[in-house]
Coordinates of C-alpha atoms and ligand atoms in Angstrom, one line a residue:
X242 CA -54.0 -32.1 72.9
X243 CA -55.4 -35.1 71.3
X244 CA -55.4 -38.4 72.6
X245 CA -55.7 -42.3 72.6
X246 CA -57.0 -43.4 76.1
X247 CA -56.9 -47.4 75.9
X248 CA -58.3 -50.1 78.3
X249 CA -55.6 -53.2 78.1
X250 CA -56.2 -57.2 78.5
X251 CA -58.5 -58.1 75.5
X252 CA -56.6 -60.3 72.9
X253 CA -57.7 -58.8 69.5
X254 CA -59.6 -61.3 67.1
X255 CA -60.6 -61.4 63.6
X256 CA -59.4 -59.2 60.0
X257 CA -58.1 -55.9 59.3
X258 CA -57.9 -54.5 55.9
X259 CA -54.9 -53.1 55.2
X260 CA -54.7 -49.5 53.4
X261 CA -52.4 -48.7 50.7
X262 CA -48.7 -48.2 51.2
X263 CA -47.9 -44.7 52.5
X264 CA -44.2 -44.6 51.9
X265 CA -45.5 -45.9 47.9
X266 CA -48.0 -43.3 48.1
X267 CA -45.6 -40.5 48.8
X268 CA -43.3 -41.0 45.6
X269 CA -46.5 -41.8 43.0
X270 CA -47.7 -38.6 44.2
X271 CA -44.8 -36.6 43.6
X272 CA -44.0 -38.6 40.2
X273 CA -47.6 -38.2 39.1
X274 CA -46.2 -34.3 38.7
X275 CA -44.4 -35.4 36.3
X276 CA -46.8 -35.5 33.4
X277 CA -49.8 -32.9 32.3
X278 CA -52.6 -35.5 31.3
X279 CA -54.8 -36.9 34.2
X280 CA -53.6 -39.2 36.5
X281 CA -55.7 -41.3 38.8
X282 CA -54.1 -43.1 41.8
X283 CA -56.3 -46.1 43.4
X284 CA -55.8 -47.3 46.7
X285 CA -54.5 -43.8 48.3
X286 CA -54.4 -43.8 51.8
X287 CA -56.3 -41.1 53.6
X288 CA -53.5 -40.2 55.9
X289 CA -51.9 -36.9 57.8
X290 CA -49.0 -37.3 55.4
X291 CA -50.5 -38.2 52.6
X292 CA -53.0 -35.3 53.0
X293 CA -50.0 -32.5 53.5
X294 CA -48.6 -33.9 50.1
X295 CA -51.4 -33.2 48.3
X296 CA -52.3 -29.9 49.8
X297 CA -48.8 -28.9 48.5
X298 CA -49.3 -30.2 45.4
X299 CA -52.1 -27.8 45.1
X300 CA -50.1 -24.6 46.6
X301 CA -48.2 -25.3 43.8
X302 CA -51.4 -25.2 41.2
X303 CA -51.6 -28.9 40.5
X304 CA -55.4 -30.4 40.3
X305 CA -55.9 -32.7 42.8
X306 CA -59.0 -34.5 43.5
X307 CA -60.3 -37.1 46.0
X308 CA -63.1 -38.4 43.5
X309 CA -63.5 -41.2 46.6
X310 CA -62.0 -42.1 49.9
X311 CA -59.4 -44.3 48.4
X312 CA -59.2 -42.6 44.7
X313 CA -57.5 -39.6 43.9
X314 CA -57.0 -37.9 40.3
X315 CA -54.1 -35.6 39.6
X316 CA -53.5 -32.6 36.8
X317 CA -50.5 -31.3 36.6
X318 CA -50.5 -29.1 33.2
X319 CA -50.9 -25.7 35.2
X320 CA -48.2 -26.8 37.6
X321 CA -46.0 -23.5 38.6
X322 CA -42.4 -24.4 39.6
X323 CA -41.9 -22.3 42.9
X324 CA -40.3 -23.0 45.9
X325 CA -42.0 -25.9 47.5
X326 CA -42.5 -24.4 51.3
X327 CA -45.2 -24.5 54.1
X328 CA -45.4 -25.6 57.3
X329 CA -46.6 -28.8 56.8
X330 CA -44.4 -30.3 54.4
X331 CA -41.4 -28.9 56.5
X332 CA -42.6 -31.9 58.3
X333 CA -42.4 -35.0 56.3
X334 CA -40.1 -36.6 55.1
X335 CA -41.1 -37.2 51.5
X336 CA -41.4 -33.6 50.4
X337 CA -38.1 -34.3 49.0
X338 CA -39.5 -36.4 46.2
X339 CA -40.8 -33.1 44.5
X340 CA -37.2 -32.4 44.0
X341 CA -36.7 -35.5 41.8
X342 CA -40.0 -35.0 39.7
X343 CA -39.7 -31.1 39.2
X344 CA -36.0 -31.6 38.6
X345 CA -37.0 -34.3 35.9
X346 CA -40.2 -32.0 34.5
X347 CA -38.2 -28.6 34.5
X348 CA -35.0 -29.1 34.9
X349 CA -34.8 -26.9 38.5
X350 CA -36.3 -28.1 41.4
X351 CA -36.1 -25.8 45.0
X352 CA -38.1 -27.7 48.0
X353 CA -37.8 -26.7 52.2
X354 CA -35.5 -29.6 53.9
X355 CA -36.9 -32.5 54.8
X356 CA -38.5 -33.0 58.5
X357 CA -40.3 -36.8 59.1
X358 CA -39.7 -38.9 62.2
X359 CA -36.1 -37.7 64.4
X360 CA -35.0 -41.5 64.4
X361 CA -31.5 -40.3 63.3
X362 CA -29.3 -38.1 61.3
X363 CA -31.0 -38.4 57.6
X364 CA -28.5 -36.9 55.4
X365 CA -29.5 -36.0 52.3
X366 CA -25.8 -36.6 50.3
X367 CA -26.8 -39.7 48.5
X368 CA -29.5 -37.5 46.4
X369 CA -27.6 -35.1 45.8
X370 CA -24.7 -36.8 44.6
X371 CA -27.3 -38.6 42.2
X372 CA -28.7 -35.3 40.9
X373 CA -24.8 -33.9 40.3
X374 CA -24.1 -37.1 38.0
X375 CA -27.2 -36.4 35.9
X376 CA -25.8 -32.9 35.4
X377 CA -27.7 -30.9 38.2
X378 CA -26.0 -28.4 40.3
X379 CA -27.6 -28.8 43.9
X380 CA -27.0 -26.3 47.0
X381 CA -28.2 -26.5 50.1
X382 CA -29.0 -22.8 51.7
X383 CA -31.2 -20.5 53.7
X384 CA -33.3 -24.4 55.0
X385 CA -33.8 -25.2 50.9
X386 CA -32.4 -28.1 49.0
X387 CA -31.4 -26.5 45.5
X388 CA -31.0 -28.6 41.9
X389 CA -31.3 -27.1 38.9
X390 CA -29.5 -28.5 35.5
X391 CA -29.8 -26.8 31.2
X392 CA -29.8 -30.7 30.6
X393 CA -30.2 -34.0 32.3
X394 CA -27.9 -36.8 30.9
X395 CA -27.9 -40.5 31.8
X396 CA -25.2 -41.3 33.9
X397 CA -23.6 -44.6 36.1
X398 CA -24.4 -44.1 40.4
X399 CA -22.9 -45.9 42.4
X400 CA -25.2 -45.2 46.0
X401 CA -22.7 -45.7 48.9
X402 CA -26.0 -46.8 51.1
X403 CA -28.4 -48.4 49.5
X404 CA -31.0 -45.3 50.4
X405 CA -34.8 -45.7 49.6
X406 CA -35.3 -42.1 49.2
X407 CA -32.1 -41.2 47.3
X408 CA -33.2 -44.4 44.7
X409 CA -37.0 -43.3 44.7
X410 CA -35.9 -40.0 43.2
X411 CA -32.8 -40.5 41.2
X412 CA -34.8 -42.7 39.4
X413 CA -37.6 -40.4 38.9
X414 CA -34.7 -37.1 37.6
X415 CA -33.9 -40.1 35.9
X416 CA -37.0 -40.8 33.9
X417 CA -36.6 -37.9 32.1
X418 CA -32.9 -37.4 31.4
X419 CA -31.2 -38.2 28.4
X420 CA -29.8 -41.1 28.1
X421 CA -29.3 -43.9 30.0
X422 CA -29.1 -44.3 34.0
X423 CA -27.4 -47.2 36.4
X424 CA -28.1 -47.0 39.3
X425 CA -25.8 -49.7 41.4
X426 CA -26.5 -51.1 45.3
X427 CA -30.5 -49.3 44.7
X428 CA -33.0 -50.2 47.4
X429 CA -35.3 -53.3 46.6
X430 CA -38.1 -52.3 48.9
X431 CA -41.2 -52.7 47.6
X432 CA -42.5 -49.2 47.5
X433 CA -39.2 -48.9 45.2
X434 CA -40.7 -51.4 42.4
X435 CA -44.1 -49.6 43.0
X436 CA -42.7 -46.6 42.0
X437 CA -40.8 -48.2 38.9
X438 CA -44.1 -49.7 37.6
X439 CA -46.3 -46.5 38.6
X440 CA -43.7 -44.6 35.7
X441 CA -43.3 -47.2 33.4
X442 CA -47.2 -47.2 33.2
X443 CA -46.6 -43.5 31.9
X444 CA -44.4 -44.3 29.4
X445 CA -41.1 -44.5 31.5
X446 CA -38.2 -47.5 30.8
X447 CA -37.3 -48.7 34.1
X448 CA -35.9 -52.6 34.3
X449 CA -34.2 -54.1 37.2
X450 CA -36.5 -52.2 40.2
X451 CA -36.5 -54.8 43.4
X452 CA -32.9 -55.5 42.3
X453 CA -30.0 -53.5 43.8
X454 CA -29.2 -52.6 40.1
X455 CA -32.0 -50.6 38.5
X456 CA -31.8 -49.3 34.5
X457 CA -33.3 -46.1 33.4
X458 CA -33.6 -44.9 29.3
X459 CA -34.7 -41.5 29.6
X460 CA -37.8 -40.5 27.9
X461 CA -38.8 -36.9 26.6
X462 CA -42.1 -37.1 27.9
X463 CA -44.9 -38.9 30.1
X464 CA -48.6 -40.0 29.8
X465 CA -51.3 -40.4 32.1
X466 CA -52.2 -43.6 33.4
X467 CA -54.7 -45.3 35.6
X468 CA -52.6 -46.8 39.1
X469 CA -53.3 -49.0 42.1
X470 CA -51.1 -48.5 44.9
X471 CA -49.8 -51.6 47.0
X472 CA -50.9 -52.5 50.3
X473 CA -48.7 -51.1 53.3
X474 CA -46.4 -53.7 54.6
X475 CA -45.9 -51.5 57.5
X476 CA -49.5 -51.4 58.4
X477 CA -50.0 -54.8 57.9
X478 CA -46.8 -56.2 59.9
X479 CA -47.9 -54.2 62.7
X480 CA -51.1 -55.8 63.0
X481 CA -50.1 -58.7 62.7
X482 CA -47.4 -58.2 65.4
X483 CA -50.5 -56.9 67.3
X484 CA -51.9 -60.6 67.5
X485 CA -48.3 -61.8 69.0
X486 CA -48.5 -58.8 71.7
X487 CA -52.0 -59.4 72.5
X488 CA -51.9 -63.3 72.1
X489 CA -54.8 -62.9 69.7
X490 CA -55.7 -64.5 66.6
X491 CA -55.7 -61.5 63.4
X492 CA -55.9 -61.7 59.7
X493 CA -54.6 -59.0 57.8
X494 CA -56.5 -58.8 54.6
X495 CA -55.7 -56.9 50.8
X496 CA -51.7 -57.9 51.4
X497 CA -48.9 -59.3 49.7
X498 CA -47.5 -62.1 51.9
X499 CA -44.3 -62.1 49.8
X500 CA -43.6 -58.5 51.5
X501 CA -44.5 -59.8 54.9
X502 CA -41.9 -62.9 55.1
X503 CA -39.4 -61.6 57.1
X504 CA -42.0 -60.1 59.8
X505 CA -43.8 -63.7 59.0
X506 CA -40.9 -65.6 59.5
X507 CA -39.4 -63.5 62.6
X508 CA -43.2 -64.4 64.3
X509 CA -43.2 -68.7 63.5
X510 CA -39.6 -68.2 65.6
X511 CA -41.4 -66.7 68.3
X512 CA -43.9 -69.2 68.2
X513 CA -47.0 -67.6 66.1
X514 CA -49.2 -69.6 63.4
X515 CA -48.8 -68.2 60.4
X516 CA -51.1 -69.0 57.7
X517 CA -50.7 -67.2 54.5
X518 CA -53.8 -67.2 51.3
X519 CA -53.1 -65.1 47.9
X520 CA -53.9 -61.8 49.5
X521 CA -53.8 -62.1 53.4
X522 CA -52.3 -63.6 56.1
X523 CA -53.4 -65.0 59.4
X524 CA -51.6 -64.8 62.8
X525 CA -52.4 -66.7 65.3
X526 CA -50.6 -66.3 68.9
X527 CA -52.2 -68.1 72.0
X528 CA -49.4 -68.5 74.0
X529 CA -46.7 -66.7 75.3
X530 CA -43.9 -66.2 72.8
X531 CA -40.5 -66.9 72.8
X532 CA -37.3 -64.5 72.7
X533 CA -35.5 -64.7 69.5
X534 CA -32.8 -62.2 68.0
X535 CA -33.6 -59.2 65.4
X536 CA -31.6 -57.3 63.5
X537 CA -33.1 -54.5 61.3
X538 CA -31.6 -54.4 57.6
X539 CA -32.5 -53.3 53.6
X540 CA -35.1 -55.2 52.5
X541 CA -36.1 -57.9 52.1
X542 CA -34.4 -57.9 55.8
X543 CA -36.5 -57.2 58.5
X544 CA -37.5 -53.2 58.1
X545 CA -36.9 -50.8 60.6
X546 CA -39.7 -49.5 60.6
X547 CA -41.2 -52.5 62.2
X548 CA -38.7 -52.8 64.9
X549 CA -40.5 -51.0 68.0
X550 CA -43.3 -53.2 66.9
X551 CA -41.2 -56.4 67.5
X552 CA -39.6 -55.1 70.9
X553 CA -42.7 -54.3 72.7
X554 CA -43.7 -58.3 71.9
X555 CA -40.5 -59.4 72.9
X556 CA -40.9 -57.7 76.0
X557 CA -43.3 -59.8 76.8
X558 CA -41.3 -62.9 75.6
X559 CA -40.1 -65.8 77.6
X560 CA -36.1 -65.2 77.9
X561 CA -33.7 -62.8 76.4
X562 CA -33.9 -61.0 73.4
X563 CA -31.6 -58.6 71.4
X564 CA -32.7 -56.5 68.6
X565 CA -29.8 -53.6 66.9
X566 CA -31.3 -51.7 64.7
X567 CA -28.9 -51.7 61.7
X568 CA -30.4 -48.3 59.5
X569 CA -31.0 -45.2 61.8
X570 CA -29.0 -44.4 65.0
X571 CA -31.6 -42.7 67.3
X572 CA -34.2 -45.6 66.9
X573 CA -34.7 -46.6 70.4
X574 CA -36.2 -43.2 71.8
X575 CA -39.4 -45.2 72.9
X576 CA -37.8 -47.7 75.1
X577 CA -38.3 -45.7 78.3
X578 CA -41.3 -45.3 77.6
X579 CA -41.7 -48.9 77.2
X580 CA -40.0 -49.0 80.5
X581 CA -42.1 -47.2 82.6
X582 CA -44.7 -49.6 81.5
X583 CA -42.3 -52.0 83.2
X584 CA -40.5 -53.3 80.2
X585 CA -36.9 -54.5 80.8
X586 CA -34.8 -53.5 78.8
X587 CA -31.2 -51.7 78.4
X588 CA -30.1 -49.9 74.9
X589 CA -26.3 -49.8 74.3
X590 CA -25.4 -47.9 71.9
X591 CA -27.6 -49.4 68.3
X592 CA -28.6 -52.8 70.3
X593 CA -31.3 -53.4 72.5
X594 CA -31.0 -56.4 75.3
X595 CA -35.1 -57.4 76.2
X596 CA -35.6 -59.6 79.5
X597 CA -39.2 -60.6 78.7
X598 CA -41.6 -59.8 81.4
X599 CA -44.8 -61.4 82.2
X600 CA -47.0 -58.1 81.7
X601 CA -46.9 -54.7 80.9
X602 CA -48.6 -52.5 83.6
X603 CA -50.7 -48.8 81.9
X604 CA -49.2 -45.4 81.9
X605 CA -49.1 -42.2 81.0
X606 CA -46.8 -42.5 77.8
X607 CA -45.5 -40.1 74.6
X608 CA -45.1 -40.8 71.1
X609 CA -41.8 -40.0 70.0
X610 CA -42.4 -41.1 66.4
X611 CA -44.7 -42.7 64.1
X612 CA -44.1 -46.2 64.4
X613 CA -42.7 -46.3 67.9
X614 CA -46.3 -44.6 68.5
X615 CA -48.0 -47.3 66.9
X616 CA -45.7 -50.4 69.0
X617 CA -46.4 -48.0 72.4
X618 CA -50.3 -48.3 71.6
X619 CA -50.2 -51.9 71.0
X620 CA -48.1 -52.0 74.6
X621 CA -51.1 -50.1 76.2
X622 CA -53.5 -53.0 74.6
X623 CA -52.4 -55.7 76.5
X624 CA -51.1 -53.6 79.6
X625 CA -52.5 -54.4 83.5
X626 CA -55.1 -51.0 83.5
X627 CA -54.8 -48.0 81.5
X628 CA -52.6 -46.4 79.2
X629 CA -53.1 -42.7 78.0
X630 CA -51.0 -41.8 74.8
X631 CA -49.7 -38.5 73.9
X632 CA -48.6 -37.1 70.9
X633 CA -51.2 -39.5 68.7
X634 CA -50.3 -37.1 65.5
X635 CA -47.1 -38.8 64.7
X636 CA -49.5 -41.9 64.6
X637 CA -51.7 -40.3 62.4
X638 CA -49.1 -39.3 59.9
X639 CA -49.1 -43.2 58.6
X640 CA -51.6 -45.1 60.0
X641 CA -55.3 -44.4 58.5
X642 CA -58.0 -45.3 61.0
X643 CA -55.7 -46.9 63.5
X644 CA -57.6 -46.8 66.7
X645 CA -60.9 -47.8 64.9
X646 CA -59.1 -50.5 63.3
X647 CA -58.1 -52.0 66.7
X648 CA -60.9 -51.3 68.2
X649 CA -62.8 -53.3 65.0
X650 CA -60.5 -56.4 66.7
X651 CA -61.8 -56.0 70.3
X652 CA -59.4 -53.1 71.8
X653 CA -60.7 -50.7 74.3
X654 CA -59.4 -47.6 72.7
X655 CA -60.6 -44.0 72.3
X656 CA -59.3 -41.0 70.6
X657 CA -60.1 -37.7 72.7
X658 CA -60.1 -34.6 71.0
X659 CA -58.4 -31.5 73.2
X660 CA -58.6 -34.2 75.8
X661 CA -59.4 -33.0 78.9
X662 CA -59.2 -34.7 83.1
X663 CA -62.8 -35.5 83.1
X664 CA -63.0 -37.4 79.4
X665 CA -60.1 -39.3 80.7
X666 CA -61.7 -39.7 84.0
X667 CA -65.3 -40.7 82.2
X668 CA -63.3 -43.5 79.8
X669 CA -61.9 -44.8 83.3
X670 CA -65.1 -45.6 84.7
X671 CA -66.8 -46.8 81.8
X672 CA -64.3 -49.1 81.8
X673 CA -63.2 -50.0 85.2
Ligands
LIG709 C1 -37.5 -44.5 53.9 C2 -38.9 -44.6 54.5 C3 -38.8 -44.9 56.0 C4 -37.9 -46.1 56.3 C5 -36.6 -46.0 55.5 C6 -35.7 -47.3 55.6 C7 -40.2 -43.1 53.2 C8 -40.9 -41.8 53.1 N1 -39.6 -43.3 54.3 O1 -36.8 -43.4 54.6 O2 -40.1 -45.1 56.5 O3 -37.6 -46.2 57.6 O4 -36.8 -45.7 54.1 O5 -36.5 -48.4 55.1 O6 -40.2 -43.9 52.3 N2 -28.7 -42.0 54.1 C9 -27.6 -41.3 53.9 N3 -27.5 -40.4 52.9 C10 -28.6 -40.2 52.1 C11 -29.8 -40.9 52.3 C12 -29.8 -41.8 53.3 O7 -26.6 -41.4 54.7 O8 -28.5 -39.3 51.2 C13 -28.8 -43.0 55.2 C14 -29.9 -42.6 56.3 O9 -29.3 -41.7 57.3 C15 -30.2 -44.0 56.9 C16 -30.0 -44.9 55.7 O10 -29.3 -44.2 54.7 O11 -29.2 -44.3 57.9 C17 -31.3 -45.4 55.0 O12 -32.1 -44.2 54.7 P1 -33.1 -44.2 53.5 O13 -33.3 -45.6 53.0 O14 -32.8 -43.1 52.6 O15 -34.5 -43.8 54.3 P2 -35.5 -42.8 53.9 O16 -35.7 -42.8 52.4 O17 -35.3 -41.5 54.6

């Protein structure tokens, strides 16, 4: 089993570029099916998830190139519309974005359920009640989300939650309905409007994206285009909460600040300096910082994603803390973890009361997720001794280059491959 064997107590100094936003990157690839001229996509991450979506995307005869690193071009014209199913995509989340695209393209769409973190229930209803108002008759049976329609028409959706993923791909079916689509109480987060301008800049009429009340016309067809992808405000926040944990001094580079201010803001209340330019922000953190309350929520609240980040620095805070996590119910699965690191802290029921202590101490620890992977890692950084993580490919699924990133600050961190007693064992003593 792979590995991250880290070395805690050095406060991590200087800048981190940040990589482009996974979550955005999952819909433009799906969308970008929805056309048969060339696509290229700037900005891609080169991530586990991002990586099993375009292998997919192949299965199902789409061109997909990686013309560099960060560049990727897309051909959809000999697309075949079969069941979308292998063992990878069983396990994110955003295969169900293929639905909305093929749905919109050929008018039947049949994808495997959708896996991605187990932070909660994840119903799907909000989708398919979207789909069923365009005119699409949806099933789900034998593990396979169903929704095919003779014609897509506009129609009014009201989304009882305001769901990312049921927006992202009503509003791609959408795109190429008849007609005109409003979709009421949409998400606003940021890879929502990404998406919306990622379409429009093939020929789609989206207005009102980052507003909860987004308008669709329906187009016959769509063009290739030319796309940037925005920075990840995921990977970015946790960096930056990365300088509060480790009492460090980080600037996140290639970032919008405006999607950072309420991880910004939450850090000035705990006491960081926050300084923000056109396209980075620094954080700086040199004392101990102080509790402060947290509740996760739509954004432009402060994303769930981003809340183990914030616990495992207010573990380390100077009084009491209380975080509830407003969006999934199982999102606390990493505080005994946390707690065997010596952590404080008691979950009842969605709410999480944090005594801060004055140090974490290293352990043998498990991902249970992808973010909570990424706030245990930044636990082990600036734990008393060492801290083995297992598990390290839910990390991997959103975070590109994440140990060499820290390590780029001034962690002690290694990946080991099939790790082994004596690797661990020569890590220890290189670093005792
Ligand atoms: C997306 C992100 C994820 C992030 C989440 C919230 C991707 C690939 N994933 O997940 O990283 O944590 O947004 O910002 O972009 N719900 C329903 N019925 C539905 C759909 C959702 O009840 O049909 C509920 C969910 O159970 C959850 C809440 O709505 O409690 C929000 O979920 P949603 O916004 O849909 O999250 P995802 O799109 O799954």
């Amino acid at each position: 089993m792979d590995q991250y064997i880290i070395r805690g107590g050095n406060p991590l100094v200087g800048e981190v570029e940040i990589t482009g936003a996974k979550n955005a990157a999952l819909a433009i690839l799906a969308a970008s099916a929805m056309t048969d001229e060339t696509v290229t996509i700037e900005n891609m991450p080169d991530e586990a998830d991002t990586n099993v979506l375009l292998r997919t995307m192949n299965d199902l005869g789409i061109f997909t190139h990686r013309t560099s690193r960060h560049i990727v071009r897309i051909n959809a014209a000999k697309a075949r519309n079969m069941p979308v199913d292998n063992e990878g995509i069983k396990k994110i989340r955003a295969s169900y974005y293929l639905i909305g695209a093929l749905l919109g393209k050929y008018r039947r769409a049949k994808v495997v359920l959708p896996g991605g973190c187990a932070i909660g229930l994840r119903p799907v209803d909000q989708h398919m009640k979207g789909f069923a108002a365009l005119g699409a008759t949806c099933r789900i049976e034998h593990g396979y989300i169903t929704a095919e329609a003779k014609e897509l028409h506009g129609a009014h959706i009201y989304l009882d939650i305001s769901s990312v993923g049921a927006t992202i791909n009503i509003m791609m079916a959408a795109t190429m309905a008849t007609g005109q689509t409003i979709i009421e109480n949409a998400a606003k987060e940021p890879h929502v409007v990404d998406l919306a301008n990622f379409l429009n800049s093939m020929g789609a009429r989206i207005k009102g994206a980052g507003t909860d009340v987004i308008r669709i016309r329906g187009v016959e067809k769509l063009h290739g285009t030319d796309y940037a992808i925005i920075p990840d405000q995921i990977e970015a926040g946790t960096f930056m909460m990365a300088s509060a944990v480790t009492r460090g001094d980080i600037t996140v580079t290639n970032v919008i600040p405006k999607h950072l201010e309420s991880i910004s803001a939450k850090l000035k209340e705990m006491g960081c300096q926050i300084t923000e330019q056109d396209d980075a922000v620094r954080v700086v953190c040199r004392d101990r910082v102080r509790s402060t309350h947290v509740k996760t929520l739509p954004y432009p609240g402060f994303p769930t994603d981003m809340q183990p980040q914030i616990t495992v620095a207010l573990g380390l805070s100077n009084g009491v803390s209380i975080v509830t996590e407003s969006i999934f119910e199982n999102r606390f699965k990493y505080v005994d973890e946390l707690v065997s690191m010596g952590a404080s802290i008691k979950v009842e029921g969605s709410t999480a009361i944090i005594s801060g202590v004055e140090k974490y101490t290293g352990a043998h620890i498990t991902a249970p997720d992808l973010r909570a992977g990424a706030a245990l890692v930044l636990a082990g950084l600036v734990a008393d001794g060492f801290t083995t993580v297992d598990n390290i490919h839910f990390i991997e699924r959103g975070y590109e280059d994440f140990y060499m990133k820290l390590r780029s600050l001034g962690a002690i961190i290694e990946r080991l491959e099939n790790a082994d007693e004596r690797s661990e064992q020569k890590f220890r003593l290189k670093y005792a």
